[in-house]
Amino acid sequence: MVARAPLSSTATTGLKIVIVGGFGVGKTSLVSSVSEISPLSTEEIMTQAGVGVDDIGQVRDKRTTTVAFDFGRITLNAENILYLFGAPGQERFWFLWDQLFAGSLGAIVLVDTRRLEESWYAIDRLEHHGMPFVVAVNRFENQGPGLDQVRDALSLSPDVPLIECDARLRESCKFVLVTLVRHLTRLSERMP
């Protein structure tokens, strides 16, 4: 359980990152693993209403689903706070994504190799918005295809960082965030 950490009175700048991806890829787990506060989660128990709507074939043990977004926070220093927003993965909630993208520095696309096709929409939307992103393959217990195969399957540009992670582990999630920040830094250094 994460302790409640009050927001510092010296905090002046809020920075926003969005985590997107398909249904059941681990977005809620990533936010929960790395947040310094007990994350806001809009997880609800899946009901019969989702039968035939949500494909749980590859995530049979999944009993809850995000219906709005997940929210977490990381204090970077006395002035800068990083806010994490985990987007819902099902198509019926995609209308929320454009609002979540507003004001974001960049995004993490979380991928499950058992369902790579569910990542295409996220990548397409981010490219449409011109938002920088990294792709993190959430390995769970499944090793799946290598990173080169994932890059090919998703038609990722060589400029897009592609890494592995375990969304259940704090250090692994921190590495994903650091990779995104380094990517954003490189992109900003290229600007005239």
CSV table of C-alpha atoms in Angstrom, one decimal:
chain,number,residue,atom,x,y,z
A,1,MET,CA,0.0,0.0,0.0
A,2,VAL,CA,1.3,3.4,-1.0
A,3,ALA,CA,1.3,6.0,1.8
A,4,ARG,CA,-0.5,9.3,1.2
A,5,ALA,CA,2.1,12.0,0.3
A,6,PRO,CA,0.8,15.5,0.6
A,7,LEU,CA,1.6,17.8,-2.3
A,8,SER,CA,4.5,20.1,-1.5
A,9,SER,CA,3.7,23.8,-1.1
A,10,THR,CA,6.7,24.6,-3.2
A,11,ALA,CA,5.3,22.7,-6.2
A,12,THR,CA,4.9,25.1,-9.1
A,13,THR,CA,4.9,23.0,-12.3
A,14,GLY,CA,2.7,20.0,-13.2
A,15,LEU,CA,4.0,17.8,-15.9
A,16,LYS,CA,1.6,15.2,-17.5
A,17,ILE,CA,2.3,11.8,-19.1
A,18,VAL,CA,-0.4,9.5,-20.5
A,19,ILE,CA,-0.3,5.7,-20.6
A,20,VAL,CA,-2.3,4.1,-23.4
A,21,GLY,CA,-2.7,0.7,-24.8
A,22,GLY,CA,-5.3,-2.0,-25.4
A,23,PHE,CA,-7.6,-3.6,-22.9
A,24,GLY,CA,-5.9,-5.5,-20.1
A,25,VAL,CA,-2.3,-4.6,-21.0
A,26,GLY,CA,-1.3,-3.4,-17.5
A,27,LYS,CA,-1.9,0.4,-17.6
A,28,THR,CA,-3.5,0.4,-14.1
A,29,SER,CA,-0.7,-1.8,-12.8
A,30,LEU,CA,1.9,0.6,-14.2
A,31,VAL,CA,0.3,3.7,-12.6
A,32,SER,CA,-0.2,1.8,-9.3
A,33,SER,CA,3.4,0.5,-9.3
A,34,VAL,CA,5.1,3.8,-9.7
A,35,SER,CA,2.8,6.4,-8.1
A,36,GLU,CA,3.9,7.9,-4.8
A,37,ILE,CA,0.3,8.3,-3.7
A,38,SER,CA,-2.5,5.8,-3.5
A,39,PRO,CA,-3.6,6.1,-7.2
A,40,LEU,CA,-7.1,7.2,-8.2
A,41,SER,CA,-8.5,4.2,-10.0
A,42,THR,CA,-11.8,4.0,-11.8
A,43,GLU,CA,-11.6,0.2,-11.9
A,44,GLU,CA,-15.1,-1.4,-11.9
A,45,ILE,CA,-16.1,-5.0,-11.7
A,46,MET,CA,-16.8,-6.5,-15.1
A,47,THR,CA,-20.4,-7.5,-15.5
A,48,GLN,CA,-22.5,-9.5,-18.0
A,49,ALA,CA,-23.0,-6.2,-19.9
A,50,GLY,CA,-19.4,-6.6,-21.2
A,51,VAL,CA,-20.0,-10.1,-22.5
A,52,GLY,CA,-19.5,-9.9,-26.3
A,53,VAL,CA,-18.1,-6.4,-26.0
A,54,ASP,CA,-14.9,-6.9,-24.1
A,55,ASP,CA,-12.7,-9.7,-25.4
A,56,ILE,CA,-11.2,-11.4,-22.3
A,57,GLY,CA,-9.8,-14.4,-24.3
A,58,GLN,CA,-6.2,-13.5,-23.5
A,59,VAL,CA,-6.9,-12.1,-20.1
A,60,ARG,CA,-9.2,-14.6,-18.6
A,61,ASP,CA,-8.4,-13.8,-15.0
A,62,LYS,CA,-9.3,-10.1,-15.5
A,63,ARG,CA,-12.3,-9.2,-13.3
A,64,THR,CA,-12.2,-5.4,-13.3
A,65,THR,CA,-11.7,-2.7,-16.0
A,66,THR,CA,-10.9,1.0,-16.1
A,67,VAL,CA,-14.0,3.0,-17.0
A,68,ALA,CA,-12.5,6.6,-17.0
A,69,PHE,CA,-8.8,6.8,-16.2
A,70,ASP,CA,-6.2,6.0,-13.6
A,71,PHE,CA,-4.3,8.8,-11.9
A,72,GLY,CA,-1.0,8.8,-10.1
A,73,ARG,CA,1.7,11.3,-9.0
A,74,ILE,CA,5.5,11.4,-8.7
A,75,THR,CA,7.4,14.3,-7.1
A,76,LEU,CA,10.4,15.0,-9.2
A,77,ASN,CA,11.8,17.8,-7.1
A,78,ALA,CA,10.5,20.7,-4.9
A,79,GLU,CA,9.0,22.5,-7.9
A,80,ASN,CA,8.1,19.8,-10.5
A,81,ILE,CA,5.4,17.2,-10.1
A,82,LEU,CA,4.7,14.4,-12.7
A,83,TYR,CA,1.1,13.4,-13.1
A,84,LEU,CA,0.3,10.0,-14.7
A,85,PHE,CA,-2.9,9.3,-16.5
A,86,GLY,CA,-3.7,5.8,-17.5
A,87,ALA,CA,-6.3,5.7,-20.3
A,88,PRO,CA,-9.0,3.1,-20.6
A,89,GLY,CA,-8.3,0.5,-23.2
A,90,GLN,CA,-11.6,-0.5,-24.6
A,91,GLU,CA,-12.8,1.0,-27.9
A,92,ARG,CA,-16.0,2.3,-26.2
A,93,PHE,CA,-13.8,4.6,-24.0
A,94,TRP,CA,-11.5,5.9,-26.8
A,95,PHE,CA,-13.5,9.2,-26.9
A,96,LEU,CA,-11.7,10.1,-23.6
A,97,TRP,CA,-8.2,9.8,-25.1
A,98,ASP,CA,-8.1,13.2,-26.9
A,99,GLN,CA,-9.0,15.0,-23.6
A,100,LEU,CA,-6.4,13.0,-21.8
A,101,PHE,CA,-3.8,13.9,-24.4
A,102,ALA,CA,-4.4,17.7,-23.9
A,103,GLY,CA,-1.4,19.2,-22.2
A,104,SER,CA,0.6,16.0,-22.1
A,105,LEU,CA,4.4,16.0,-22.7
A,106,GLY,CA,4.4,12.5,-24.1
A,107,ALA,CA,3.0,9.1,-23.8
A,108,ILE,CA,3.8,5.5,-23.0
A,109,VAL,CA,2.2,2.8,-25.2
A,110,LEU,CA,1.9,-0.3,-23.2
A,111,VAL,CA,1.8,-3.5,-25.3
A,112,ASP,CA,0.9,-7.1,-24.7
A,113,THR,CA,2.6,-9.3,-27.4
A,114,ARG,CA,-0.4,-11.7,-27.3
A,115,ARG,CA,-2.5,-8.9,-28.7
A,116,LEU,CA,-0.3,-6.5,-30.7
A,117,GLU,CA,-3.1,-5.5,-32.9
A,118,GLU,CA,-4.7,-3.6,-30.0
A,119,SER,CA,-1.7,-1.3,-30.0
A,120,TRP,CA,-2.3,0.1,-33.5
A,121,TYR,CA,-5.0,2.5,-32.5
A,122,ALA,CA,-2.9,4.0,-29.7
A,123,ILE,CA,0.0,4.5,-31.9
A,124,ASP,CA,-2.2,6.0,-34.7
A,125,ARG,CA,-3.8,8.5,-32.3
A,126,LEU,CA,-0.5,9.6,-30.8
A,127,GLU,CA,1.0,10.1,-34.3
A,128,HIS,CA,-2.1,12.0,-35.4
A,129,HIS,CA,-1.6,14.4,-32.4
A,130,GLY,CA,2.1,14.6,-33.0
A,131,MET,CA,2.8,13.5,-29.5
A,132,PRO,CA,6.1,11.9,-28.7
A,133,PHE,CA,5.9,8.4,-27.2
A,134,VAL,CA,7.8,5.3,-26.3
A,135,VAL,CA,6.5,1.7,-26.6
A,136,ALA,CA,6.9,-0.6,-23.6
A,137,VAL,CA,6.3,-4.3,-24.0
A,138,ASN,CA,4.7,-5.6,-20.7
A,139,ARG,CA,6.1,-9.1,-20.5
A,140,PHE,CA,3.9,-10.5,-17.7
A,141,GLU,CA,4.9,-14.2,-17.6
A,142,ASN,CA,4.8,-14.4,-21.4
A,143,GLN,CA,8.1,-13.9,-23.2
A,144,GLY,CA,6.6,-13.6,-26.7
A,145,PRO,CA,8.4,-12.3,-29.7
A,146,GLY,CA,11.6,-10.3,-29.4
A,147,LEU,CA,11.7,-6.5,-29.6
A,148,ASP,CA,12.8,-6.5,-33.3
A,149,GLN,CA,9.7,-8.6,-34.2
A,150,VAL,CA,7.5,-6.2,-32.2
A,151,ARG,CA,9.0,-3.2,-33.9
A,152,ASP,CA,8.3,-4.8,-37.3
A,153,ALA,CA,4.8,-5.9,-36.4
A,154,LEU,CA,3.9,-2.4,-35.2
A,155,SER,CA,5.7,-0.6,-38.1
A,156,LEU,CA,7.5,1.6,-35.5
A,157,SER,CA,10.0,4.1,-36.7
A,158,PRO,CA,13.6,3.5,-35.6
A,159,ASP,CA,13.3,6.8,-33.7
A,160,VAL,CA,10.6,5.4,-31.3
A,161,PRO,CA,12.2,3.9,-28.2
A,162,LEU,CA,11.0,0.3,-27.7
A,163,ILE,CA,11.7,-1.4,-24.3
A,164,GLU,CA,10.6,-4.3,-22.1
A,165,CYS,CA,9.0,-3.9,-18.7
A,166,ASP,CA,7.0,-5.6,-16.0
A,167,ALA,CA,4.1,-3.2,-15.1
A,168,ARG,CA,3.9,-4.8,-11.7
A,169,LEU,CA,7.4,-3.7,-10.7
A,170,ARG,CA,8.2,-0.2,-9.5
A,171,GLU,CA,11.8,-0.2,-10.8
A,172,SER,CA,10.8,-1.5,-14.2
A,173,CYS,CA,8.1,1.2,-14.5
A,174,LYS,CA,10.6,3.9,-13.4
A,175,PHE,CA,12.9,2.8,-16.2
A,176,VAL,CA,10.0,3.2,-18.7
A,177,LEU,CA,9.4,6.8,-17.5
A,178,VAL,CA,13.1,7.6,-17.6
A,179,THR,CA,13.2,6.3,-21.2
A,180,LEU,CA,10.3,8.6,-22.1
A,181,VAL,CA,12.0,11.6,-20.5
A,182,ARG,CA,15.3,10.9,-22.3
A,183,HIS,CA,13.4,10.6,-25.5
A,184,LEU,CA,11.6,13.9,-24.9
A,185,THR,CA,14.9,15.6,-24.0
A,186,ARG,CA,16.5,14.3,-27.3
A,187,LEU,CA,13.6,15.6,-29.3
A,188,SER,CA,13.7,19.0,-27.7
A,189,GLU,CA,17.5,19.3,-28.3
A,190,ARG,CA,16.8,18.7,-32.1
A,191,MET,CA,14.4,21.7,-32.2
A,192,PRO,CA,15.8,24.9,-33.7
